[in-house]
GROMACS .gro file of C-alpha atoms in nm:
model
  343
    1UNK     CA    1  -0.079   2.399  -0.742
    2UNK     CA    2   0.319   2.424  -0.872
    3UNK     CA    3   0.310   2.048  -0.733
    4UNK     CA    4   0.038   1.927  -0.929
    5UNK     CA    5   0.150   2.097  -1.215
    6UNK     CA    6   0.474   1.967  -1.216
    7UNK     CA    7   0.379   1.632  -1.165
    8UNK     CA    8   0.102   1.617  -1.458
    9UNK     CA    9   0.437   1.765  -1.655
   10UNK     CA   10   0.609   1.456  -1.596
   11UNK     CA   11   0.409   1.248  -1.693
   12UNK     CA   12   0.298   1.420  -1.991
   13UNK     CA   13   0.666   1.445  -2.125
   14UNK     CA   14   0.796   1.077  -2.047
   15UNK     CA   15   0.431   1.006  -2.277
   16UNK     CA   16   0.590   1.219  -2.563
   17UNK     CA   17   0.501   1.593  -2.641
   18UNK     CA   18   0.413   1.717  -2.941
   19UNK     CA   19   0.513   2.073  -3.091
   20UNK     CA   20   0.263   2.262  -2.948
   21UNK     CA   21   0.243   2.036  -2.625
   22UNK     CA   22   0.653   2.140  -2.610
   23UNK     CA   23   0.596   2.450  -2.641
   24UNK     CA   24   0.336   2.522  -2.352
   25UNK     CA   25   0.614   2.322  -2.166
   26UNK     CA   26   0.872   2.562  -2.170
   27UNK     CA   27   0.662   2.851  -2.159
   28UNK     CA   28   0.523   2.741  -1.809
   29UNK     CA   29   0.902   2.607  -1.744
   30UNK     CA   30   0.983   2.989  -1.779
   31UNK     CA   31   0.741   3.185  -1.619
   32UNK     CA   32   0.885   3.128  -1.281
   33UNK     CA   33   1.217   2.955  -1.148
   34UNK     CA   34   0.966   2.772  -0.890
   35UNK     CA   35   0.845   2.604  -1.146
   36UNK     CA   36   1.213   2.465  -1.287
   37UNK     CA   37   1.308   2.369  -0.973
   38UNK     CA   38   0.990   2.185  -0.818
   39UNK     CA   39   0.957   2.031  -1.205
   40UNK     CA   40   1.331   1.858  -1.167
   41UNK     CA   41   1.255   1.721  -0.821
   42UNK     CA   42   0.954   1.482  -0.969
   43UNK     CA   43   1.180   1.435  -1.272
   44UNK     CA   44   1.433   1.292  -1.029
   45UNK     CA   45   1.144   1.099  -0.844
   46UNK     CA   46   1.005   0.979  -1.185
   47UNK     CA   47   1.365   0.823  -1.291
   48UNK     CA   48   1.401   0.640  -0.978
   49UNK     CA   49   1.039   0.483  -0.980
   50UNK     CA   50   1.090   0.417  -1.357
   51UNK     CA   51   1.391   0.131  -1.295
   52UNK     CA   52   1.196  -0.053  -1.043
   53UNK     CA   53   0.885  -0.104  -1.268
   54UNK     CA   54   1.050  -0.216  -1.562
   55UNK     CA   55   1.314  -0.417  -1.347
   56UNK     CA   56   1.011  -0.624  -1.091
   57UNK     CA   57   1.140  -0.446  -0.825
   58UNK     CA   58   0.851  -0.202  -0.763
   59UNK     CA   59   0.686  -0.352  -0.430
   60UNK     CA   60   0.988  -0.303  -0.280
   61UNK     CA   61   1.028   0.110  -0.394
   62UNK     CA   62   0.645   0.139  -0.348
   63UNK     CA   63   0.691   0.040   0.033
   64UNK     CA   64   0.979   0.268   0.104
   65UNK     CA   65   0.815   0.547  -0.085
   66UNK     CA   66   0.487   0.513   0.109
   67UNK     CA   67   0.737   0.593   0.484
   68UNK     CA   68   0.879   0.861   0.297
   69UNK     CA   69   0.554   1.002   0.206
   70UNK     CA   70   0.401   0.975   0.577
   71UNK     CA   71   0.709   1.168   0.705
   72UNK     CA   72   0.689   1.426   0.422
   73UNK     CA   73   0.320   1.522   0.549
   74UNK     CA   74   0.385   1.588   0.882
   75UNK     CA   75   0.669   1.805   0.763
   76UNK     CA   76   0.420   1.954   0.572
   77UNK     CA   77   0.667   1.967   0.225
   78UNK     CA   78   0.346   1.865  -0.028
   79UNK     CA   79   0.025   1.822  -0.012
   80UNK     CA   80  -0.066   1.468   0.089
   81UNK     CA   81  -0.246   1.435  -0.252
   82UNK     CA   82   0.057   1.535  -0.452
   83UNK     CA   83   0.332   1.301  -0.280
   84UNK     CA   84   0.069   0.973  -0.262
   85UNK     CA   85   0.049   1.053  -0.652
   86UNK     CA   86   0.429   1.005  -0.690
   87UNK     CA   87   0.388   0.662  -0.554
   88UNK     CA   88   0.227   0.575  -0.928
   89UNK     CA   89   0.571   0.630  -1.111
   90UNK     CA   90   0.381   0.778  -1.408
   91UNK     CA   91   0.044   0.748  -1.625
   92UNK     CA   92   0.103   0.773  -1.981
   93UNK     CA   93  -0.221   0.860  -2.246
   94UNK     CA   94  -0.234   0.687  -2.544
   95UNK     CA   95  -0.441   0.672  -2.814
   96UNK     CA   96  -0.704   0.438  -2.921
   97UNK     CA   97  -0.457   0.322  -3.232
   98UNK     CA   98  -0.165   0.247  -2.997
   99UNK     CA   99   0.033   0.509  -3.068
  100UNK     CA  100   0.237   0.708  -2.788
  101UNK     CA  101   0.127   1.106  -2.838
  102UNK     CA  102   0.388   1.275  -3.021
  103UNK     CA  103   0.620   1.012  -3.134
  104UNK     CA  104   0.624   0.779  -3.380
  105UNK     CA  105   0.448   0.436  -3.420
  106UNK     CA  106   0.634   0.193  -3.188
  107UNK     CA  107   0.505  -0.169  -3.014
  108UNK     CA  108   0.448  -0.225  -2.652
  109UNK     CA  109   0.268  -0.490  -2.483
  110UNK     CA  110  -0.039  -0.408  -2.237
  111UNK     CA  111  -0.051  -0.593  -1.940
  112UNK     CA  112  -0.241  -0.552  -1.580
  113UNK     CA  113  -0.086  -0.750  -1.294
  114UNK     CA  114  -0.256  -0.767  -0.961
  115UNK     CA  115   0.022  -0.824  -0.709
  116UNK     CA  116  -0.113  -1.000  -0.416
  117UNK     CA  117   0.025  -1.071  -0.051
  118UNK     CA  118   0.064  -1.445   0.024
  119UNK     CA  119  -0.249  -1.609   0.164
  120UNK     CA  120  -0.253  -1.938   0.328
  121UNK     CA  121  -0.451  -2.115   0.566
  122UNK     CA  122  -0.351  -2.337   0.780
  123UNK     CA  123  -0.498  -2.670   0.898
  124UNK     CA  124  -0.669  -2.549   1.202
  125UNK     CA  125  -0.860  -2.286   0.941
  126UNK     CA  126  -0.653  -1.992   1.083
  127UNK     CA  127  -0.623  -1.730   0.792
  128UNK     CA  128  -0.252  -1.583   0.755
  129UNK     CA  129  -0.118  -1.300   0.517
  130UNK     CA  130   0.229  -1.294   0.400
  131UNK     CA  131   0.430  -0.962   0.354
  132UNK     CA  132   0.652  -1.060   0.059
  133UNK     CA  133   0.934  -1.213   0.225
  134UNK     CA  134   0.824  -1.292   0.540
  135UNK     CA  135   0.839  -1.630   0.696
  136UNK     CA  136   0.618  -1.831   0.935
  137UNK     CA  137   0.679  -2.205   1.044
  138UNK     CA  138   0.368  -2.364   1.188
  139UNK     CA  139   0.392  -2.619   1.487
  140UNK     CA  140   0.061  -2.771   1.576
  141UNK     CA  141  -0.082  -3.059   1.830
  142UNK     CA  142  -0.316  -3.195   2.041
  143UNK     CA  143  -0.286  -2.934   2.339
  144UNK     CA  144  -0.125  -2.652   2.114
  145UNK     CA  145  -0.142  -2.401   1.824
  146UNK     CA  146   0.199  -2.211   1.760
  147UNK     CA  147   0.348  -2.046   1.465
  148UNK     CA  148   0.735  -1.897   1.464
  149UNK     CA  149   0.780  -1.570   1.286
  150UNK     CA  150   1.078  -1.583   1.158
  151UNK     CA  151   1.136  -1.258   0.943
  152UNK     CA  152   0.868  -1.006   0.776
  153UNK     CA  153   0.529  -0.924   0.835
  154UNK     CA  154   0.236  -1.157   0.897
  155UNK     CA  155  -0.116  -1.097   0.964
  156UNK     CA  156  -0.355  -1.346   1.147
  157UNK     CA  157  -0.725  -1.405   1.124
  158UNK     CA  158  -0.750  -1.669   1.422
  159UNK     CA  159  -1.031  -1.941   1.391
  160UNK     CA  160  -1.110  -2.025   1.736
  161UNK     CA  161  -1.015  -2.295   1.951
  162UNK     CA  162  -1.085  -2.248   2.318
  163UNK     CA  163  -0.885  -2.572   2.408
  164UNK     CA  164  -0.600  -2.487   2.202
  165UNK     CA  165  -0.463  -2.073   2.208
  166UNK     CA  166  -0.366  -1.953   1.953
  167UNK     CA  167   0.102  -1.833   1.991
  168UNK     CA  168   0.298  -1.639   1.766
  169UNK     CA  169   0.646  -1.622   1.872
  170UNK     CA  170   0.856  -1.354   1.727
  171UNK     CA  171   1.231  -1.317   1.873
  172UNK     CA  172   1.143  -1.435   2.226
  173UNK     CA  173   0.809  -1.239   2.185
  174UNK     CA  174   0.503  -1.454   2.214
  175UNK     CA  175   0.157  -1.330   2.121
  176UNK     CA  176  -0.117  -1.556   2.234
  177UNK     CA  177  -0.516  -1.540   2.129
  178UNK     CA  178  -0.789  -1.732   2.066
  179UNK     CA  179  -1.040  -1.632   1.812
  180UNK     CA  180  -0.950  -1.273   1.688
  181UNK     CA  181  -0.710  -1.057   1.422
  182UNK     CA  182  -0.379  -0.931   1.445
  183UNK     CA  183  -0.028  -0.829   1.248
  184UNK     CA  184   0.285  -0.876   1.408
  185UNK     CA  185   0.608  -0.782   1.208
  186UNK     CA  186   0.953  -0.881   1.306
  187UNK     CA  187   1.161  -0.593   1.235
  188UNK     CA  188   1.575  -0.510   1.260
  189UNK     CA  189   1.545  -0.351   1.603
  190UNK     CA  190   1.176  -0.407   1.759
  191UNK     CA  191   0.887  -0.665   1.735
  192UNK     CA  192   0.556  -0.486   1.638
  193UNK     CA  193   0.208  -0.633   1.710
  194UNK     CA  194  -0.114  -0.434   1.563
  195UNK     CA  195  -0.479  -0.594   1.719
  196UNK     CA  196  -0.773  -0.523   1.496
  197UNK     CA  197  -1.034  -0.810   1.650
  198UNK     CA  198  -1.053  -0.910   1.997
  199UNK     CA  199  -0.799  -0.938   2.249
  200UNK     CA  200  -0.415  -1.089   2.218
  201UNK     CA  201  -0.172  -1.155   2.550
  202UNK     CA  202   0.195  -1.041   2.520
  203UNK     CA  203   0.487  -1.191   2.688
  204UNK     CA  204   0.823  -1.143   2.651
  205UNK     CA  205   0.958  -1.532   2.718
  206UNK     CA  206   1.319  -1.432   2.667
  207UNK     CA  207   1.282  -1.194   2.973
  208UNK     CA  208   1.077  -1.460   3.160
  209UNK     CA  209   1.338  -1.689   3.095
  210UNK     CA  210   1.637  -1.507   3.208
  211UNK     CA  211   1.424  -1.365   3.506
  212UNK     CA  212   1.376  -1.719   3.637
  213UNK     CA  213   1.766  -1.850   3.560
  214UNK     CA  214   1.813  -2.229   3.662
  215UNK     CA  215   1.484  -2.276   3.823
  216UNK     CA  216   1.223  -2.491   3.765
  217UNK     CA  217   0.968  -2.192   3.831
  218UNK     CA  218   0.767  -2.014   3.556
  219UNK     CA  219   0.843  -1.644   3.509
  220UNK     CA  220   0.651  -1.420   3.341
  221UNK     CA  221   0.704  -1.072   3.205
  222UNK     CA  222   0.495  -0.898   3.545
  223UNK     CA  223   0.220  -0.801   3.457
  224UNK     CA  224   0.147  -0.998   3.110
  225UNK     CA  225  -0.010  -0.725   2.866
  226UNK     CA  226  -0.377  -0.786   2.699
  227UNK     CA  227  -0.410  -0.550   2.385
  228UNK     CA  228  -0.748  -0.533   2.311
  229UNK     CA  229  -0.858  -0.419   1.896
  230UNK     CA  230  -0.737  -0.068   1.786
  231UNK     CA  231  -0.427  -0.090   2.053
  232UNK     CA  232  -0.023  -0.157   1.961
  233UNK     CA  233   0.275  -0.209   2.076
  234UNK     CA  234   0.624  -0.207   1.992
  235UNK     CA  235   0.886  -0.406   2.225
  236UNK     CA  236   1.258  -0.411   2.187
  237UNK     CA  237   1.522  -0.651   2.289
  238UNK     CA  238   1.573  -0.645   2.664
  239UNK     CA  239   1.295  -0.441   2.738
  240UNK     CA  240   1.129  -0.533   3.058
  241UNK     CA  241   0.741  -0.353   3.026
  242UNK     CA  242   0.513  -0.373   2.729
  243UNK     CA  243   0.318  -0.033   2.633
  244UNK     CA  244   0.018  -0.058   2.521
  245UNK     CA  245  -0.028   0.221   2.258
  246UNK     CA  246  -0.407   0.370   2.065
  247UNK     CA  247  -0.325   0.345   1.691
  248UNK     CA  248  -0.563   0.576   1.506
  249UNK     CA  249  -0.747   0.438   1.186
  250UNK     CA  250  -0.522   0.645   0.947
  251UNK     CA  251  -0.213   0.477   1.087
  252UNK     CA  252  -0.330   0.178   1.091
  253UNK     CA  253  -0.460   0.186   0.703
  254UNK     CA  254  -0.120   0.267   0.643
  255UNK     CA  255   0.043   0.060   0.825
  256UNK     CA  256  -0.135  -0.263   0.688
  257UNK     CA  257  -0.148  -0.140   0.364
  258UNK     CA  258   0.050  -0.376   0.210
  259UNK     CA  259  -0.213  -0.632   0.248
  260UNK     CA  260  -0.394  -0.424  -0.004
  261UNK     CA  261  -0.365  -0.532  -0.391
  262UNK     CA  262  -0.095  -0.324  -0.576
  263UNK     CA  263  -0.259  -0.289  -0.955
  264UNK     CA  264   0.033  -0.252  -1.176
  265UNK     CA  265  -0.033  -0.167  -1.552
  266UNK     CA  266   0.146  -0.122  -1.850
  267UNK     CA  267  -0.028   0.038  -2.181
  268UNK     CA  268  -0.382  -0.067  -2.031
  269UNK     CA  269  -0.696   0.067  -2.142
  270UNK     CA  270  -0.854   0.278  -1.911
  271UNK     CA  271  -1.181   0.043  -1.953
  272UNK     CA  272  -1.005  -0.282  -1.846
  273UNK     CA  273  -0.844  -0.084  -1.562
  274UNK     CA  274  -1.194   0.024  -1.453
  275UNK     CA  275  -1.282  -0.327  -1.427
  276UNK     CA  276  -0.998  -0.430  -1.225
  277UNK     CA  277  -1.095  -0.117  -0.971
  278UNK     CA  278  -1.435  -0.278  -0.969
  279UNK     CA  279  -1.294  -0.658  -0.904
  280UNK     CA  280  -0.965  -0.569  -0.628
  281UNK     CA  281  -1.027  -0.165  -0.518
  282UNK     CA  282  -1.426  -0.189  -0.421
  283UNK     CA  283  -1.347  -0.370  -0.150
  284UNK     CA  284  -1.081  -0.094   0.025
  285UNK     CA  285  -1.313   0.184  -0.081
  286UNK     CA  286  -1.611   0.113   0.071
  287UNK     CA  287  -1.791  -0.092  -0.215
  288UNK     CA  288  -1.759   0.228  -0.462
  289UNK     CA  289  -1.756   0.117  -0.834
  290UNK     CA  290  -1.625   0.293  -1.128
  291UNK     CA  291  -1.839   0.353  -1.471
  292UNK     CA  292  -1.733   0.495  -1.785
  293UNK     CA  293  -1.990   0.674  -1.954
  294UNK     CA  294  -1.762   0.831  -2.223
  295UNK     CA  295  -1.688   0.613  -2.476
  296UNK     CA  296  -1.389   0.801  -2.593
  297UNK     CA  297  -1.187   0.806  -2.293
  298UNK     CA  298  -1.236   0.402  -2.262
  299UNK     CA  299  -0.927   0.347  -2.466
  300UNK     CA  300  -0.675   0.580  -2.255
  301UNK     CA  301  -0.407   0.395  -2.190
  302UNK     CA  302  -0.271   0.350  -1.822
  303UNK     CA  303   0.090   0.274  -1.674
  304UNK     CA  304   0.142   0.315  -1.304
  305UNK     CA  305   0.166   0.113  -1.020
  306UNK     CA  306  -0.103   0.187  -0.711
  307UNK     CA  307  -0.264   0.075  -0.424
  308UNK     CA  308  -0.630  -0.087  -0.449
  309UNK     CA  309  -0.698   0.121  -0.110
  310UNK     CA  310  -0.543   0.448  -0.305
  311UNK     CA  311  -0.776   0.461  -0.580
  312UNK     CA  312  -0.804   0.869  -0.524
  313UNK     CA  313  -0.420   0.873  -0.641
  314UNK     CA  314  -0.531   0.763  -0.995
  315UNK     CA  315  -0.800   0.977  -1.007
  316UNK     CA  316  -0.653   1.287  -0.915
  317UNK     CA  317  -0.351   1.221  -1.188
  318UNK     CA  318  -0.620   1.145  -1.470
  319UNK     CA  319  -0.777   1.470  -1.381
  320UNK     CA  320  -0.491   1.665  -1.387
  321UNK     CA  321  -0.299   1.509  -1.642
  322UNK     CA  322  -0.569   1.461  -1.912
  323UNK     CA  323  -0.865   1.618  -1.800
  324UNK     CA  324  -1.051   1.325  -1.722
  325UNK     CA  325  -1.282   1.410  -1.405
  326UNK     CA  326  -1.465   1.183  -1.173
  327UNK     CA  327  -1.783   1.292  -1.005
  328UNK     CA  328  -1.998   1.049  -0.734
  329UNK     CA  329  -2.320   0.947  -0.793
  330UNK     CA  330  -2.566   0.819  -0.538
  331UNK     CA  331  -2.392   0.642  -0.253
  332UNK     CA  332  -2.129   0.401  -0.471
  333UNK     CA  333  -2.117   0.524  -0.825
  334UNK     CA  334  -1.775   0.721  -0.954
  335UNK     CA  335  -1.838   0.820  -1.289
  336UNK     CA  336  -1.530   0.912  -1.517
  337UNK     CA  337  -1.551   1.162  -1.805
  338UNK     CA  338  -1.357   1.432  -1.972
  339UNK     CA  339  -1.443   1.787  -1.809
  340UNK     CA  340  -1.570   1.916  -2.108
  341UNK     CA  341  -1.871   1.637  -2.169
  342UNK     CA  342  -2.215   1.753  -2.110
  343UNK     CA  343  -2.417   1.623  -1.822
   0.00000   0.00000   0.00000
C-alpha cells in the first residue's frame, strides 16, 4: 500500500497541490520514514521518465523500463501493479477550465499520439512489423522468398507460397516457413526467434558453411530444428545445437509487446482518451470497451505514456490518484466513475 501511495503522491504533486492538498502531504510524509524514503524513489523514477516525454525519446525509456520491471517482480521488490504503473511517467488532473490544480492559470496544448510499430507488406502479401529501428532488406524471385534482418526486431505474418519458402536470415541464422507467424530479433550477442503460427525450420548457415570448408557438399546444422507455435529459441555465435525452448503466454505478451500501440497524451480529456482505448486498446484486451457514465469526470485531463495491452496501468492510477473507479459490466463493458457516485 506505501507503493501505491507514494506513487499517487507523485503524481498529485508534479499536478500542483493546493494548501490543504500540501498539507495532507507532509503529514503522511511524516508519519513514518517508510514513507520518505519509498516517496523519493518514484520521485527519482518520475524525473527520469519526465525528460524522455517532453524530449520524443519515450519509446526508447518505456522499453528499458518494461526489462527492468520483469526483473523487479521476480525479485519480488513491488507489486507488479505498482512498478507497470511507473511505466506511465505521471497522470496529471485538471480541471474542466484548463487550469492545473493549485497553481495559477497557465497554457498547454492537449495532444494524443498513437505511436505505432512500422507495418509494411511486401509484394508477395507477407505482413511484417517493424521494431523502431530495425531493418529488413527483401530479396524476392521466381524460385525464392528471402528477407535479411539486418538490426532490430521484426515480426512476420507469412502469406503462403508452397513453391516458394518463406527465409529470414539473421547473422548467418536462417529461419525458413511457409504460411505461418513469427518474430525474430537480431540482438548484440544472440539471434532470437519467437513462433506464434505454424511451424518455422532453423539453420545456422554460418556453421553449415564452415562445417563443409572448400567442398562442393551441402552442410547443414545436424539435425535442422522445426519450432512449432508457442516454442523459442535463442542461438549465439558459434553455437553448434539449436534449443528449442516452451515460452509461456505471459512472456511472450511481454516480449512482443512492443507491437502493441503506445498511447501517449498530454493535457487530454479523459473522454477523448476513452475513445482512443476503444479505437487501439480493445483489441489487446479482449474486445473490452470503456464508457463514461459520469459526466463530470469526462473532462479529467490525462498525461502519461502506456501500452494499449496495459490498459489496467491507467486504471489503477486513476483510481488511486483521483478516485475514479472502474467496475465491469456484462462480458465487455468497463465503466468509469468517481467512487462516491451512486449506482
Amino acid at each position: 500500500m506505501i507503493h501505491e501511495t507514494a506513487a499517487a503522491w507523485v503524481g498529485r504533486r508534479d499536478a500542483g497541490l493546493d494548501a490543504a492538498a500540501g498539507a495532507e502531504f507532509r503529514a503522511w510524509l511524516a508519519a513514518d520514514p517508510r514513507h520518505r524514503a519509498v516517496f523519493a524513489e518514484y520521485d527519482s523514477t518520475w524525473a527520469v521518465l519526465d525528460r524522455p516525454l517532453r524530449g520524443g525519446v519515450a519509446e526508447d525509456v518505456l522499453d528499458e523500463l518494461q526489462s527492468l520491471d520483469r526483473r523487479q517482480r521476480r525479485r519480488r521488490v513491488l507489486s507488479g501493479t505498482v512498478a507497470t504503473a511507473m511505466l506511465l511517467a505521471g497522470i496529471s488532473l485538471w480541471t474542466s477550465s484548463g487550469e492545473r490544480r493549485g497553481s495559477a492559470n497557465q497554457e498547454f496544448t492537449a495532444t494524443a499520439k498513437v505511436l505505432l510499430p512500422d507495418h509494411r507488406t511486401l509484394s508477395d502479401g507477407t505482413l511484417v512489423e517493424l521494431k523502431e529501428g530495425a531493418e529488413i532488406i527483401p530479396d524476392f524471385g521466381a524460385g525464392h522468398r528471402r528477407v535479411a534482418l539486418r538490426r532490430g526486431d521484426a515480426y512476420f505474418q507469412v502469406a503462403k507460397d508452397t513453391t516458394r519458402p518463406f527465409v529470414v536470415e539473421a547473422n548467418g541464422i536462417e529461419f525458413r516457413a511457409v504460411g505461418t507467424a513469427f518474430a525474430v530479433r537480431l540482438g548484440s550477442e544472440a539471434v532470437e526467434v519467437i513462433v506464434t503460427e505454424g511451424r518455422v525450420a532453423v539453420e545456422n548457415t554460418a556453421i553449415a558453411a564452415g562445417l563443409a570448408g572448400t567442398s562442393s557438399v551441402t552442410v547443414k546444422q545436424p539435425p535442422e530444428m522445426l519450432l512449432t507455435a508457442g516454442e523459442q529459441a535463442v542461438i549465439r555465435p558459434g553455437s553448434i545445437g539449436v534449443k528449442a525452448q516452451v515460452i509461456a503466454q505471459n512472456e511472450l505478451s511481454e516480449r512482443l509487446a512492443w507491437r502493441a500501440p503506445r498511447l501517449e497524451f498530454t493535457g487530454t480529456p479523459l473522454s477523448e482518451v476513452v475513445a482512443l482505448l476503444n479505437q487501439y486498446a480493445s483489441a489487446w484486451q479482449g474486445g473490452d470497451r470503456f464508457l463514461i457514465e459520469d459526466s463530470a469526470i469526462a473532462q479529467v485531463r490525462v498525461s502519461g505514456l502506456f501500452r494499449a495491452d496495459k490498459t489496467e496501468v491507467l486504471l489503477d492510477l486513476l483510481d488511486s490518484g483521483f478516485g475514479i473507479k472502474a467496475e465491469r459490466r456484462g462480458a465487455s463493458e468497463i465503466v468509469l466513475r468517481r467512487a462516491s457516485m451512486p449506482r
